[in-house]
Coordinates of C-alpha atoms in Angstrom, one line a residue:
M1 CA 15.8 -1.1 -2.7
V2 CA 12.8 -2.4 -4.6
C3 CA 13.1 -3.0 -8.3
Q4 CA 10.5 -0.9 -10.6
C5 CA 8.7 -4.1 -11.7
C6 CA 8.2 -5.4 -8.1
L7 CA 7.1 -1.8 -7.0
Y8 CA 4.6 -1.6 -10.0
S9 CA 3.2 -4.9 -9.3
L10 CA 2.9 -4.0 -5.5
R11 CA 1.2 -0.7 -6.2
T12 CA -1.2 -2.4 -8.7
T13 CA -2.2 -5.1 -6.0
V14 CA -2.7 -2.5 -3.3
T15 CA -4.7 -0.3 -5.7
Q16 CA -6.9 -3.2 -6.8
Q17 CA -7.4 -4.2 -3.0
T18 CA -8.3 -0.7 -2.0
L19 CA -10.8 -0.1 -4.9
T20 CA -13.0 -2.8 -3.8
P21 CA -14.7 -1.8 -0.3
R22 CA -14.1 -4.5 2.2
T23 CA -16.7 -3.3 4.5
P24 CA -20.3 -4.3 3.5
N25 CA -22.8 -1.6 2.4
L26 CA -20.1 1.0 1.4
V27 CA -20.6 3.0 -1.6
W28 CA -18.1 5.3 -3.4
G29 CA -18.4 9.0 -3.9
I30 CA -16.6 11.8 -5.4
I31 CA -16.3 15.1 -3.5
D32 CA -15.6 18.1 -5.7
I33 CA -14.8 21.4 -4.3
S34 CA -14.1 24.6 -6.3
D35 CA -12.9 28.0 -5.5
M36 CA -13.0 27.7 -1.6
P37 CA -11.1 30.2 0.5
K38 CA -8.0 28.5 2.0
R39 CA -9.1 29.4 5.5
F40 CA -12.0 26.8 5.3
R41 CA -9.7 23.9 4.6
L42 CA -9.9 22.6 8.4
D43 CA -13.6 23.3 8.6
V44 CA -14.1 20.9 5.5
E45 CA -11.8 18.3 7.0
Q46 CA -13.7 18.5 10.2
L47 CA -16.9 17.8 8.3
F48 CA -15.3 14.6 6.8
V49 CA -14.3 13.4 10.3
E50 CA -17.8 14.2 11.7
Y51 CA -19.9 12.8 8.8
L52 CA -17.8 9.8 7.7
P53 CA -16.9 7.8 11.0
S54 CA -16.9 4.5 9.2
P55 CA -13.3 3.1 8.7
A56 CA -12.0 3.4 5.1
P57 CA -11.8 0.0 3.4
S58 CA -7.9 0.2 3.2
E59 CA -7.4 0.5 6.9
D60 CA -7.0 -3.2 7.3
T61 CA -4.1 -3.2 4.7
R62 CA -1.0 -4.4 6.7
D63 CA 1.6 -2.6 4.6
Y64 CA 0.9 1.0 4.9
A65 CA 4.4 1.7 3.3
A66 CA 3.0 0.4 0.0
I67 CA 0.1 2.8 -0.1
D68 CA 0.6 6.0 -2.0
A69 CA -0.2 8.7 0.5
L70 CA -1.3 11.1 -2.2
S71 CA -4.1 8.8 -3.5
A72 CA -5.0 7.4 -0.1
E73 CA -8.5 7.9 1.0
W74 CA -7.6 9.7 4.4
F75 CA -5.5 12.3 2.4
T76 CA -7.1 15.3 0.9
Q77 CA -5.0 16.9 -1.7
W78 CA -5.8 20.6 -2.0
R79 CA -4.8 22.5 -5.2
R80 CA -4.6 26.2 -5.6
S81 CA -7.3 27.6 -7.9
R82 CA -6.1 29.1 -10.9
S83 CA -9.2 31.1 -11.7
N84 CA -9.5 32.7 -8.2
P85 CA -6.4 33.6 -6.3
G86 CA -6.4 32.9 -2.6
T87 CA -8.8 29.9 -3.1
V88 CA -8.3 26.1 -3.2
S89 CA -10.1 23.2 -4.8
C90 CA -10.1 19.4 -4.5
R91 CA -11.5 16.2 -6.1
Q92 CA -11.5 13.3 -3.7
T93 CA -12.8 9.8 -4.2
L94 CA -13.8 8.0 -0.9
S95 CA -16.1 5.3 0.3
A96 CA -18.6 5.5 3.1
H97 CA -22.1 4.1 4.2
P98 CA -25.0 5.6 2.0
A99 CA -26.6 7.5 4.8
E100 CA -23.0 8.9 5.9
L101 CA -22.4 10.1 2.4
E102 CA -25.8 11.7 2.1
E103 CA -25.3 13.5 5.5
L104 CA -22.0 14.8 4.5
E105 CA -23.4 16.0 1.0
H106 CA -26.0 18.0 2.9
A107 CA -23.6 19.6 5.4
L108 CA -20.9 20.4 2.9
A109 CA -23.6 21.8 0.4
K110 CA -25.0 24.1 3.4
F111 CA -21.5 25.1 4.5
A112 CA -20.4 25.8 0.8
Y113 CA -23.6 27.9 0.3
E114 CA -23.0 29.9 3.3
Q115 CA -19.3 30.6 2.6
G116 CA -19.7 31.4 -1.0
F117 CA -17.8 28.4 -2.8
T118 CA -18.9 25.3 -4.8
A119 CA -19.0 21.8 -3.5
T120 CA -20.7 18.7 -4.6
V121 CA -20.7 15.0 -3.6
R122 CA -21.6 12.5 -6.2
R123 CA -22.1 8.8 -5.6
F124 CA -21.2 6.0 -8.0

């Protein structure tokens, strides 16, 4: 069993390492999806796979057990929308090459418009 101090130190170290993209030319983005019907979750996940082929910067981390799965880049945490029953929302930070993020932004915006929900991709 790991003591709380060691666990905090380990998480802090892993967090600091994963916040700095290790692959050159990556940028950070925030995907914000609101009031999406639940049935489209897999479609959106497929867009992520299709438009973000570059490896995540944390993939070269050797100790996967130390990574918090709920905050990992490859995990999309969907939440039930309180304002609209039967829909879900998510807000996810991820990294990608600028062109990949731009292509995802266009594909996701088009899909959201066609299906009647809100989706944005912001770069920072």
